[in-house]
Short mmCIF file of N, CA, C and O in Angstrom, two decimals:
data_model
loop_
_atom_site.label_atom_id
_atom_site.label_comp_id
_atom_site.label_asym_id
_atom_site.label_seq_id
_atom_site.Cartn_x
_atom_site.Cartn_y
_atom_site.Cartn_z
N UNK A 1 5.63 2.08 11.03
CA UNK A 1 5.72 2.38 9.61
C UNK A 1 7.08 1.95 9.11
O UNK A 1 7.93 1.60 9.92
N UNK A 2 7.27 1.96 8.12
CA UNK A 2 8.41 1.14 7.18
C UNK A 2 9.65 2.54 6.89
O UNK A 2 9.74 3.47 6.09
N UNK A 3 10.30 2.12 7.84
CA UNK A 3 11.56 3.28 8.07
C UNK A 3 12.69 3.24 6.54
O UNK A 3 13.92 3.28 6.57
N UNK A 4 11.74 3.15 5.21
CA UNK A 4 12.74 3.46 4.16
C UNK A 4 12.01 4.41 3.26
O UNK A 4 12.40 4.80 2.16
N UNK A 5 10.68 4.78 4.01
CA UNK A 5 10.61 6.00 3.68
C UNK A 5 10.95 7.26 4.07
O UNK A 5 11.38 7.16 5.22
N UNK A 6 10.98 8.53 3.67
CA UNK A 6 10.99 9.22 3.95
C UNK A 6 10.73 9.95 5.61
O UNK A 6 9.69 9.43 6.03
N UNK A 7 11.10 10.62 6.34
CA UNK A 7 10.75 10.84 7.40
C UNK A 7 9.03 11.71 7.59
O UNK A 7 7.91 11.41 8.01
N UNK A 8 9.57 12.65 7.11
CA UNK A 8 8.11 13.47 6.19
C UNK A 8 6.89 12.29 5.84
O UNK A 8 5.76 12.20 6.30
N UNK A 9 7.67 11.32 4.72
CA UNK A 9 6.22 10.20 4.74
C UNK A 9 5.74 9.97 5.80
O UNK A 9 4.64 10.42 6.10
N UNK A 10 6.41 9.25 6.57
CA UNK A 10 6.21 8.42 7.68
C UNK A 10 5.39 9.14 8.57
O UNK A 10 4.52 8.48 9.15
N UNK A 11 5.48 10.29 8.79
CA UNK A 11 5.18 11.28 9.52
C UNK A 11 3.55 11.88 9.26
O UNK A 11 2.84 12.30 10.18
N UNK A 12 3.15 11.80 7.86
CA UNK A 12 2.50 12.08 7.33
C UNK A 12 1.41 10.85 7.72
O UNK A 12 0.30 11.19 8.13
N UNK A 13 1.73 9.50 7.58
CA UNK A 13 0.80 8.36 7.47
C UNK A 13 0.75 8.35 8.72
O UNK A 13 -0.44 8.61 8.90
N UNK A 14 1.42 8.19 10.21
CA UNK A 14 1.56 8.45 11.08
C UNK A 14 -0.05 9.46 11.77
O UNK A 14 -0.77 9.02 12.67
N UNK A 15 -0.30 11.02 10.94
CA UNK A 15 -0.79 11.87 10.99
C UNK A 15 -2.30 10.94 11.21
O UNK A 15 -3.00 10.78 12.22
N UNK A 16 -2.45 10.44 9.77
CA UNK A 16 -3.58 10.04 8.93
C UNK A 16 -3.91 9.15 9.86
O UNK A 16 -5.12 9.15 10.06
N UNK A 17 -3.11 8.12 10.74
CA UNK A 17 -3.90 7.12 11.05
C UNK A 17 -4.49 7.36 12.40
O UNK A 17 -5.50 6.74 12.72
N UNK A 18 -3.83 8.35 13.35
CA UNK A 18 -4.10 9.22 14.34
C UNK A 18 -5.40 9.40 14.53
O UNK A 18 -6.15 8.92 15.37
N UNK A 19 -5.63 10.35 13.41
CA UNK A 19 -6.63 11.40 13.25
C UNK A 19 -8.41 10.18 12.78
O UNK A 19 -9.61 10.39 12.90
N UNK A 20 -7.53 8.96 12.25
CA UNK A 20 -8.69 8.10 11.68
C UNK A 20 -9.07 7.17 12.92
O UNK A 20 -10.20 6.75 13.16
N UNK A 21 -7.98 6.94 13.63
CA UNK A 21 -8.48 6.39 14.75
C UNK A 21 -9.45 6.95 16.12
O UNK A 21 -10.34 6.41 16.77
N UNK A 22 -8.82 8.23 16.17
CA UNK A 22 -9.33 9.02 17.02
C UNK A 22 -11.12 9.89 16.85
O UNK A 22 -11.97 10.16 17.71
N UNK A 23 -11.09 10.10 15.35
CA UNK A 23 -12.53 10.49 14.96
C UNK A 23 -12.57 10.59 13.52
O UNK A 23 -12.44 11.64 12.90
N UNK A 24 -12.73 9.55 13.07
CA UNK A 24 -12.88 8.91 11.74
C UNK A 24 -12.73 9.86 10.81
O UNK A 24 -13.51 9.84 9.86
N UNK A 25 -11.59 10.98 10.91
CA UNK A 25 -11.06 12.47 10.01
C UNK A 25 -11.12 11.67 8.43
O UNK A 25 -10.70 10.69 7.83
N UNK A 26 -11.93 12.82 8.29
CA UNK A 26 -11.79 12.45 6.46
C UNK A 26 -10.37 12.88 5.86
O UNK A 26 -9.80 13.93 6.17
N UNK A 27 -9.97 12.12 5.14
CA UNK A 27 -8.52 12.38 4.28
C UNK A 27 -8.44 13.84 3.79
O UNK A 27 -7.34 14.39 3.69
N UNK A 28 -9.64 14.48 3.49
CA UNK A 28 -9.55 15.70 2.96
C UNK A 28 -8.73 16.33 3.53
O UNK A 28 -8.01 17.09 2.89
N UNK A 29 -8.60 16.21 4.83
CA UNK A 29 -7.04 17.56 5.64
C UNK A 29 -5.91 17.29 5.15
O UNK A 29 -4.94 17.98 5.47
N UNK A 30 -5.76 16.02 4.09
CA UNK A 30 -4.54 15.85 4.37
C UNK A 30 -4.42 15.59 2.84
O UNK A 30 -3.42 15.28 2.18
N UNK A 31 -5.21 15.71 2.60
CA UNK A 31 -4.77 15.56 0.40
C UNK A 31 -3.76 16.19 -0.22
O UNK A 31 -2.99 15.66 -1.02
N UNK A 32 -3.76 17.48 0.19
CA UNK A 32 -2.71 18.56 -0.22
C UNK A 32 -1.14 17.96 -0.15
O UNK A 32 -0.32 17.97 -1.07
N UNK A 33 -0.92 17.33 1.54
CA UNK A 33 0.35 16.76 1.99
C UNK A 33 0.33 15.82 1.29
O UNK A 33 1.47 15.81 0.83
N UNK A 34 -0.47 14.57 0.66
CA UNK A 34 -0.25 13.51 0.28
C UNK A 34 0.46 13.87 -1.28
O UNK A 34 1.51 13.35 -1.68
N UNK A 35 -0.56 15.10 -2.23
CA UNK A 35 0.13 15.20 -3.12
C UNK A 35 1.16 15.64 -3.24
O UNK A 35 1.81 15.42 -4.26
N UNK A 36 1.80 16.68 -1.84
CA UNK A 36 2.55 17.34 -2.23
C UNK A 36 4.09 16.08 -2.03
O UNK A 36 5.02 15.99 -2.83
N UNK A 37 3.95 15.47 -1.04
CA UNK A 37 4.88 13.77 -0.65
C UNK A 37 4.63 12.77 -1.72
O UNK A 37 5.53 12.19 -2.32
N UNK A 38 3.58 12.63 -1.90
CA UNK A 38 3.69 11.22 -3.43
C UNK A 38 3.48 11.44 -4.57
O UNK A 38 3.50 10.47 -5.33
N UNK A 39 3.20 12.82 -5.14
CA UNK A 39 2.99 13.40 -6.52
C UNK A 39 1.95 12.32 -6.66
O UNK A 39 1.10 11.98 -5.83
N UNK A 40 2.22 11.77 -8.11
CA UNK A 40 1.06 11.65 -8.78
C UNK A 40 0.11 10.50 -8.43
O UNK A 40 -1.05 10.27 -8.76
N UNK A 41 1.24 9.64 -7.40
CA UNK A 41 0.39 8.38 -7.17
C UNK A 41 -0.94 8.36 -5.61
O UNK A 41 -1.53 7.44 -5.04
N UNK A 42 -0.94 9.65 -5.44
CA UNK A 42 -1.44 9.93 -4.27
C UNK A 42 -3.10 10.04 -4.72
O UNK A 42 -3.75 10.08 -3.67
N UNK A 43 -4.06 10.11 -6.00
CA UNK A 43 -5.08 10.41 -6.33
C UNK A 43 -5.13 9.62 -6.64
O UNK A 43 -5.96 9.10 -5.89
N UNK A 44 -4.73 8.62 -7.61
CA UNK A 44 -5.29 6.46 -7.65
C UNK A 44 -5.30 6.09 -6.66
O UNK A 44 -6.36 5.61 -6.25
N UNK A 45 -3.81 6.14 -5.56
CA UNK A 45 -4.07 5.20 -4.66
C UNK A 45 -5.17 5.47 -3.47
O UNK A 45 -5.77 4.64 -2.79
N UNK A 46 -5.26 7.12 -3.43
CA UNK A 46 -6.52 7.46 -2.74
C UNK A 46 -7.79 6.05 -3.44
O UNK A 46 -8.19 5.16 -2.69
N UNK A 47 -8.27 6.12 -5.10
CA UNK A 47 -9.44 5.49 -5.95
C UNK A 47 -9.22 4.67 -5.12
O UNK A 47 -10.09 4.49 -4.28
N UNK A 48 -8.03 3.91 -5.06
CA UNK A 48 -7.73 2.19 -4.54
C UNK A 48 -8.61 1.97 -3.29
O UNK A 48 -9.66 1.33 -3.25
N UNK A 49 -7.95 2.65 -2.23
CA UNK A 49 -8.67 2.48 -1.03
C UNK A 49 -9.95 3.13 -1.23
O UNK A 49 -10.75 2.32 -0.75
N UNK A 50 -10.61 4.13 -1.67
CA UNK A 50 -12.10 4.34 -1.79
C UNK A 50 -12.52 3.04 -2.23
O UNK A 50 -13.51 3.01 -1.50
N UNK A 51 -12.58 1.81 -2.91
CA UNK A 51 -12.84 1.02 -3.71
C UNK A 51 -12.76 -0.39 -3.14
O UNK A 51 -13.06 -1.42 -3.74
N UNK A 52 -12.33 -0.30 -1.96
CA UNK A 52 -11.61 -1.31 -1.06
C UNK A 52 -11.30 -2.09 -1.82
O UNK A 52 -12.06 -2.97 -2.23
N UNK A 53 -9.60 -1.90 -2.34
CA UNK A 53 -8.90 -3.05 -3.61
C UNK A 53 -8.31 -3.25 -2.58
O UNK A 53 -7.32 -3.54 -3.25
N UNK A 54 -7.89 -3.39 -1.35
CA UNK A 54 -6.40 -3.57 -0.65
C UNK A 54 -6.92 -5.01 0.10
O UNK A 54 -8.10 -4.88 0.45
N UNK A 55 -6.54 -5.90 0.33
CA UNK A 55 -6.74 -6.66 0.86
C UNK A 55 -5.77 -7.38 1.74
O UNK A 55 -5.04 -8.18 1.16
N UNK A 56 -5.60 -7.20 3.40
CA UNK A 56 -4.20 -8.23 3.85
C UNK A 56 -4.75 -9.78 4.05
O UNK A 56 -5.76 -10.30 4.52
N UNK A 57 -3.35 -10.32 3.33
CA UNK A 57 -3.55 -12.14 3.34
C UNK A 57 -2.53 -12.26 4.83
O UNK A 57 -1.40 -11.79 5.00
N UNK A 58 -3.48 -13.12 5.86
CA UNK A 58 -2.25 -13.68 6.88
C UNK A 58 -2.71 -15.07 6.77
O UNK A 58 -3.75 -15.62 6.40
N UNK A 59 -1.31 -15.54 7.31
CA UNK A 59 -1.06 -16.94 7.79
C UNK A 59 -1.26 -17.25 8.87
O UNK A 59 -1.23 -16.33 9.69
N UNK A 60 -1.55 -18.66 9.38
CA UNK A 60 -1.38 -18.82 10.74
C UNK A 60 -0.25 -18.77 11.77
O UNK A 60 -0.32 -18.92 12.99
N UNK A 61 0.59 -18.58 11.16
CA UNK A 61 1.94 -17.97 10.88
C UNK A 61 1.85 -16.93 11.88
O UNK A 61 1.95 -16.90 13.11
N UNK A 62 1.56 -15.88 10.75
CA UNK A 62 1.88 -14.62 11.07
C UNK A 62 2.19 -14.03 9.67
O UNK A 62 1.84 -12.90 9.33
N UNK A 63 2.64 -14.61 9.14
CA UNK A 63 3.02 -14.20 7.79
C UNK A 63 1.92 -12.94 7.03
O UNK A 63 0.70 -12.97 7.17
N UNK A 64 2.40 -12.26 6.51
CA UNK A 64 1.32 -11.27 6.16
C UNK A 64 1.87 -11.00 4.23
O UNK A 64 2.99 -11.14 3.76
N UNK A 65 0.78 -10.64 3.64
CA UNK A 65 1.43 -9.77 2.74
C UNK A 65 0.03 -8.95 1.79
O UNK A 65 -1.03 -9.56 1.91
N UNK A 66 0.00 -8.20 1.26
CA UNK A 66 -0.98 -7.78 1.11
C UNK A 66 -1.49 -7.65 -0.84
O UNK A 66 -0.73 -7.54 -1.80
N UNK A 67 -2.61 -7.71 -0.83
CA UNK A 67 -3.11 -8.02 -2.46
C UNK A 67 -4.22 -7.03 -2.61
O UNK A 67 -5.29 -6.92 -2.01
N UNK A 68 -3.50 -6.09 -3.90
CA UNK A 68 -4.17 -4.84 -4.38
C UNK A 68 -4.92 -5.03 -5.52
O UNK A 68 -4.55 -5.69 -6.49
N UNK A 69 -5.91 -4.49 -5.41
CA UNK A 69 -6.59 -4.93 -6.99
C UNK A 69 -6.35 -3.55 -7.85
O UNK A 69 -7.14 -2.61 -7.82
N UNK A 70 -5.34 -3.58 -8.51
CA UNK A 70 -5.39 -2.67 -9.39
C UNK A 70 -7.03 -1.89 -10.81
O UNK A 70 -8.14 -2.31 -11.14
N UNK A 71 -6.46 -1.07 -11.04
CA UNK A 71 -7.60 -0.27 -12.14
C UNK A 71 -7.59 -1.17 -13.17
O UNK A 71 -8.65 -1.76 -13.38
N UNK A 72 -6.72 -1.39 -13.79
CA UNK A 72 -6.39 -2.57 -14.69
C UNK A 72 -6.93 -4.00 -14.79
O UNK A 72 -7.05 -4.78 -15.72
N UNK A 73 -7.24 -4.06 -13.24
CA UNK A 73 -8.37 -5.44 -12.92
C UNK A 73 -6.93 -6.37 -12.36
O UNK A 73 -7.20 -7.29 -11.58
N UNK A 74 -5.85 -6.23 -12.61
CA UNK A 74 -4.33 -7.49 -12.49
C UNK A 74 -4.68 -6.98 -10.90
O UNK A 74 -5.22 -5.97 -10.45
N UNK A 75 -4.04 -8.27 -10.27
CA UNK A 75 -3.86 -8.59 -8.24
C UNK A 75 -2.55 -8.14 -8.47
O UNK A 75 -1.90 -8.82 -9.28
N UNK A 76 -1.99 -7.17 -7.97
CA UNK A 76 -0.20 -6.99 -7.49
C UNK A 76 0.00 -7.53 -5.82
O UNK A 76 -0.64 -7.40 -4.78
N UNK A 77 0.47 -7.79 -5.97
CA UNK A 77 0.98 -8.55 -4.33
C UNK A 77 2.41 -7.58 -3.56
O UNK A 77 3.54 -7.77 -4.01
N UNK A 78 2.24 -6.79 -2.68
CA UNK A 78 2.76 -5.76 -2.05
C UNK A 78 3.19 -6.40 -0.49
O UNK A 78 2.68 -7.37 0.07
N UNK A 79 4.10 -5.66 -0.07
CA UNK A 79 5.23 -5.98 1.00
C UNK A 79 5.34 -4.88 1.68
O UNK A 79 6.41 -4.30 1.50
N UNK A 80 4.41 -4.26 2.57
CA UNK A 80 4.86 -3.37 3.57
C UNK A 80 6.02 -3.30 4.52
O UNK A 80 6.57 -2.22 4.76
N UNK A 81 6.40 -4.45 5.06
CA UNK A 81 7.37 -4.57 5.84
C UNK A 81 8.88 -4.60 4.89
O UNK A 81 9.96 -4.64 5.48
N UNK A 82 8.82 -4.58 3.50
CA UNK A 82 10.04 -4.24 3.53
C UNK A 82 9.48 -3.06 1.90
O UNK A 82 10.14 -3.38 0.92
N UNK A 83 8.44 -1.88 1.61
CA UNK A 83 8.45 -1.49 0.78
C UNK A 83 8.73 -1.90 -0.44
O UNK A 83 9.72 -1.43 -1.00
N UNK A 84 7.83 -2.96 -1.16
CA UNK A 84 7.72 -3.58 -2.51
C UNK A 84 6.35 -4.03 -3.05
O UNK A 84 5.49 -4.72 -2.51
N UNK A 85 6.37 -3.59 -3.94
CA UNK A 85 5.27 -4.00 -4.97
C UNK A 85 5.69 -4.51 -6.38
O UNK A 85 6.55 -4.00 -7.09
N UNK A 86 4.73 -5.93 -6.76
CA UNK A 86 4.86 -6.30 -8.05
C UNK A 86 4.57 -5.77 -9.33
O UNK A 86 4.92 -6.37 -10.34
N UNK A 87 3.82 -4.47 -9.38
CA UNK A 87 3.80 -4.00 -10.51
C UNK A 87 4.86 -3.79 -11.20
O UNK A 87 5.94 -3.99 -10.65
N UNK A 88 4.80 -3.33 -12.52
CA UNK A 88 5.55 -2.88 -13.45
C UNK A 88 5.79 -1.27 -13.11
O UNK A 88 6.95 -0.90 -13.33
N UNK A 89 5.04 -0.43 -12.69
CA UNK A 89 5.44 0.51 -12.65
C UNK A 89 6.14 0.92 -11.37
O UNK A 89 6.61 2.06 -11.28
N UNK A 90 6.22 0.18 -10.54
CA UNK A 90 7.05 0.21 -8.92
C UNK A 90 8.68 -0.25 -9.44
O UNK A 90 9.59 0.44 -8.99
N UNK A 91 8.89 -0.97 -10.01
CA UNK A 91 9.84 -1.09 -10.92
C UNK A 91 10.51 -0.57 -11.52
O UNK A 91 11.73 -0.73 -11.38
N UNK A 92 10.03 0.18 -12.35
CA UNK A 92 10.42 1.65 -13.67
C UNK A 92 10.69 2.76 -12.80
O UNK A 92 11.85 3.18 -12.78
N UNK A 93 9.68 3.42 -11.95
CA UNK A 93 9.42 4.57 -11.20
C UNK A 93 10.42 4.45 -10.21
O UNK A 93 11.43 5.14 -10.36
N UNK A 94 10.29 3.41 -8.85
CA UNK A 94 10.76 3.81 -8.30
C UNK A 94 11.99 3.16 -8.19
O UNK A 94 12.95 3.92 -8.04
N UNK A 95 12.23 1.99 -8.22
CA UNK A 95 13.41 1.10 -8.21
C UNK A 95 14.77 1.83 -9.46
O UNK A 95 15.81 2.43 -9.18
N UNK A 96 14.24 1.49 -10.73
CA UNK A 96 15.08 2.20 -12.18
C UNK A 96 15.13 3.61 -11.48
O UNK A 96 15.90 3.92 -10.57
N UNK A 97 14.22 4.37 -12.04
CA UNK A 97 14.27 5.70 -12.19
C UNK A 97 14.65 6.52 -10.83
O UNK A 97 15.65 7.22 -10.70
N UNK A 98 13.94 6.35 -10.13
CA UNK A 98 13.92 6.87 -8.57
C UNK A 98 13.08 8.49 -8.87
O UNK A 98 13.31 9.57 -8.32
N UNK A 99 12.01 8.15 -10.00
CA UNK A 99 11.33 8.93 -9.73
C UNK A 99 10.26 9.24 -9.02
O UNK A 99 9.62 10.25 -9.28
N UNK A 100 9.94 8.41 -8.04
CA UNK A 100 8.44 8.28 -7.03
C UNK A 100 8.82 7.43 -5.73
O UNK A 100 9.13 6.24 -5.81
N UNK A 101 8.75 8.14 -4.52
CA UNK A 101 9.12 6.82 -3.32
C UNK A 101 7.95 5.71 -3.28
O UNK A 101 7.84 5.35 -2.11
N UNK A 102 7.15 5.11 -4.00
CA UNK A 102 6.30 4.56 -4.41
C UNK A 102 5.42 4.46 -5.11
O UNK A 102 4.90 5.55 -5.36
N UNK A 103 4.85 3.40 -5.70
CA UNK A 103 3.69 3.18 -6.82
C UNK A 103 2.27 3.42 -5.87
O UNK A 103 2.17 3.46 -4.64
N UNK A 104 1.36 3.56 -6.80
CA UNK A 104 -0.04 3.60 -5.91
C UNK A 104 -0.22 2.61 -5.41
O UNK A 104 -0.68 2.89 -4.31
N UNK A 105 -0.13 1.10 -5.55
CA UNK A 105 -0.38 0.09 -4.54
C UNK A 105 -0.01 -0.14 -3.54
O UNK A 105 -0.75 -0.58 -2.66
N UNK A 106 1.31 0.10 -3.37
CA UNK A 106 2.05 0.43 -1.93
C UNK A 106 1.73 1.15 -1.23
O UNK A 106 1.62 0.93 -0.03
N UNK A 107 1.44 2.37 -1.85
CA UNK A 107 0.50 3.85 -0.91
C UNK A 107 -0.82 3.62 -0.64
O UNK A 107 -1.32 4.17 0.34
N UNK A 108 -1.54 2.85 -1.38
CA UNK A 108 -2.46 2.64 -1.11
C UNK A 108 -2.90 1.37 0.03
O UNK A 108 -4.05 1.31 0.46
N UNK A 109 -1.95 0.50 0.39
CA UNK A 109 -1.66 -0.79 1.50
C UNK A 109 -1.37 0.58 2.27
O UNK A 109 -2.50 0.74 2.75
N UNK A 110 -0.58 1.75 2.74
CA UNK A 110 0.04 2.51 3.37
C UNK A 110 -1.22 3.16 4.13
O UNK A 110 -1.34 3.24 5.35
N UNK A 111 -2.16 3.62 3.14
CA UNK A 111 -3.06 4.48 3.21
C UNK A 111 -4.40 3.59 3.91
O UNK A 111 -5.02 4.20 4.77
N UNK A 112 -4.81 2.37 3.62
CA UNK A 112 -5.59 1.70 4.32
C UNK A 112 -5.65 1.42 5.17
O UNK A 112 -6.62 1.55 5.92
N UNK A 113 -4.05 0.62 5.51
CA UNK A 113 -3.44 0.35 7.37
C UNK A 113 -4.11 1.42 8.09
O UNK A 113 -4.81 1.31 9.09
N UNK A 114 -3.64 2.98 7.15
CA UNK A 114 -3.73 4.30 8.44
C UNK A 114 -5.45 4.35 8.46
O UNK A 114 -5.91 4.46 9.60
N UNK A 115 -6.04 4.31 7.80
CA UNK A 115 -7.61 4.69 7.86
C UNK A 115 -8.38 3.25 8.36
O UNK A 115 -9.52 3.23 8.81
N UNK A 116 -7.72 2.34 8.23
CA UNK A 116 -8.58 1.08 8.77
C UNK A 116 -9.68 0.49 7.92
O UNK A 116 -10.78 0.06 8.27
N UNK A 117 -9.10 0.55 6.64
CA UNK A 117 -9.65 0.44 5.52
C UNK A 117 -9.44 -1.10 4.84
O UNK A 117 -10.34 -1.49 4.10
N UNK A 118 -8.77 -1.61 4.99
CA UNK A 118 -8.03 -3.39 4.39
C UNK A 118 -8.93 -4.04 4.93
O UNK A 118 -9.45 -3.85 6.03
N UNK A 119 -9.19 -4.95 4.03
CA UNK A 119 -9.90 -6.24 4.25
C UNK A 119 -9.38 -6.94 4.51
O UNK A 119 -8.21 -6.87 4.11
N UNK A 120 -9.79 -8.27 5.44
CA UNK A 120 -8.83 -9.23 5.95
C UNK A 120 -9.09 -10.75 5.55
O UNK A 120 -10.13 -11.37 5.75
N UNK A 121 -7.91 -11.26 4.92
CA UNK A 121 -8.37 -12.23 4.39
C UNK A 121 -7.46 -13.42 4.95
O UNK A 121 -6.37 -13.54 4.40
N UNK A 122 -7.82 -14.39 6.09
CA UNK A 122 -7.11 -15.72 6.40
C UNK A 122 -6.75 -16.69 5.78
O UNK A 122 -7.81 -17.14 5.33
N UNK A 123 -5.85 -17.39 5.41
CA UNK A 123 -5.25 -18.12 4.30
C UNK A 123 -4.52 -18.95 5.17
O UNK A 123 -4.06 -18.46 6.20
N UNK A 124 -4.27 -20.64 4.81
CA UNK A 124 -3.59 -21.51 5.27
C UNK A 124 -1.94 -21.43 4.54
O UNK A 124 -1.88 -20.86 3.45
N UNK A 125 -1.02 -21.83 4.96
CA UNK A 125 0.37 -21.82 4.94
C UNK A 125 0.63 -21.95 3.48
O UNK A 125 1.38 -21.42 2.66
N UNK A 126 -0.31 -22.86 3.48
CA UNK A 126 0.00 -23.64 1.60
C UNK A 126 -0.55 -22.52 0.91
O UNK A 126 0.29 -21.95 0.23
N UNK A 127 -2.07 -21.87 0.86
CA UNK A 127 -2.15 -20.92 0.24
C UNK A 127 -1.37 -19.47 -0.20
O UNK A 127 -1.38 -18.87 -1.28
N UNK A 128 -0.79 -19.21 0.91
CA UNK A 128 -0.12 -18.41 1.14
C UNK A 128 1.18 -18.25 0.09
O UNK A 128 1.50 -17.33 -0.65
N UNK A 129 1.69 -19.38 0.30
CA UNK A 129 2.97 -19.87 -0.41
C UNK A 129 2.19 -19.66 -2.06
O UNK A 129 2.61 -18.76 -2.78
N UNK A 130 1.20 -20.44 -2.48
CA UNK A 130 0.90 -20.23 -3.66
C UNK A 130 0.39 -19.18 -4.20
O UNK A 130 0.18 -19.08 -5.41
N UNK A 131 0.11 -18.14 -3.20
CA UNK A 131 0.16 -16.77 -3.70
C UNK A 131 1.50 -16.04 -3.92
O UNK A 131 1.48 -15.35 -4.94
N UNK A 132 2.58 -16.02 -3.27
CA UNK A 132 3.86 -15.75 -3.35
C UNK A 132 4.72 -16.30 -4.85
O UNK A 132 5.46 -15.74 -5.67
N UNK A 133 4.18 -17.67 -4.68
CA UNK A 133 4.79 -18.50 -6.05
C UNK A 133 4.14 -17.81 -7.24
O UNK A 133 4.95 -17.41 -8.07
N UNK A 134 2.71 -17.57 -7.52
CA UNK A 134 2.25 -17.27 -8.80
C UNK A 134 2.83 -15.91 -9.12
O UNK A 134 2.74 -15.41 -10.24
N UNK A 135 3.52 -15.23 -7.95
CA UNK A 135 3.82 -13.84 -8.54
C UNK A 135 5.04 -13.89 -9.30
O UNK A 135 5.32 -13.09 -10.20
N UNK A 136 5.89 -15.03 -8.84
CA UNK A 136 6.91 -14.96 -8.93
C UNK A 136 7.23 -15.84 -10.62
O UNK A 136 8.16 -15.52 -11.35
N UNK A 137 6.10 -17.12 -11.00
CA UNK A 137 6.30 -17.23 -11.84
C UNK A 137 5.29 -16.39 -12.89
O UNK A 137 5.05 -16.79 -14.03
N UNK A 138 4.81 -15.29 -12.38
CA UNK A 138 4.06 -14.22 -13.78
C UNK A 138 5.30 -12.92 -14.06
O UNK A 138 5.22 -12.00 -14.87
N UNK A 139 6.22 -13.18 -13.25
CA UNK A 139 7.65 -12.87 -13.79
C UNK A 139 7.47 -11.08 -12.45
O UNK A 139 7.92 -9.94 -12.38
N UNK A 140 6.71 -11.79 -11.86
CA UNK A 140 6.83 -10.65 -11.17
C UNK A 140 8.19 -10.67 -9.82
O UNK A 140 8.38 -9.67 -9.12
#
């Protein structure tokens, strides 16, 4: 897990993926902890993964990065390995404000890894790159 969260987070997703690996535990044991660790973004990003929006892109590489389909219908393109997401509100919330250790798309890439929930999607080098590029020129 991505050691710039919280210890408690970590600990928590840690829990979740345990329990999903071991006998496919429904999230319900653990809703309470999620809201009580991610406040408000913990009940979308739950929708997200019910909905299978999370999707990881790899390279032949290795390269990974992962593409959320937001409620809004917009693709945000998210970075587990170093905690980032392109939304606007990962931005405001947590970066500006430091009011949330993450947006729901991030928790929700967080939350899929642990339940085994992400779709997997193979992409050549070039694609890859042109997913990275379009984020970057939609000013994300």
């Amino acid at each position: 897990m991505d050691s710039t969260l919280p210890a408690v987070a970590e600990e928590l997703l840690k829990e979740i993926r345990k329990a999903f690996q071991e006998t496919s535990h429904g999230i319900d044991t653990f809703f309470f902890r999620l809201k009580f660790i991610f406040g408000p973004s913990a009940v979308p990003a739950l929708d997200l993964v019910d909905q299978r929006s999370v999707t990881r892109v790899m390279s032949p590489s290795g390269r990974t990065a992962y593409q959320v389909l937001g409620s809004s219908g917009k693709l945000y393109t998210c970075y587990s390995s170093c905690h980032f997401c392109t939304c606007p509100a990962f931005g405001f919330t947590v970066l500006q404000k430091s009011e949330s250790l993450l947006c729901k798309h991030i928790l929700a890439v967080y939350l899929s890894q642990a339940m085994g929930a992400c779709q997997d999607l193979s992409v050549s080098e070039e694609q890859l790159t042109s997913i990275l590029l379009a984020e970057e020129e939609d000013g994300g």
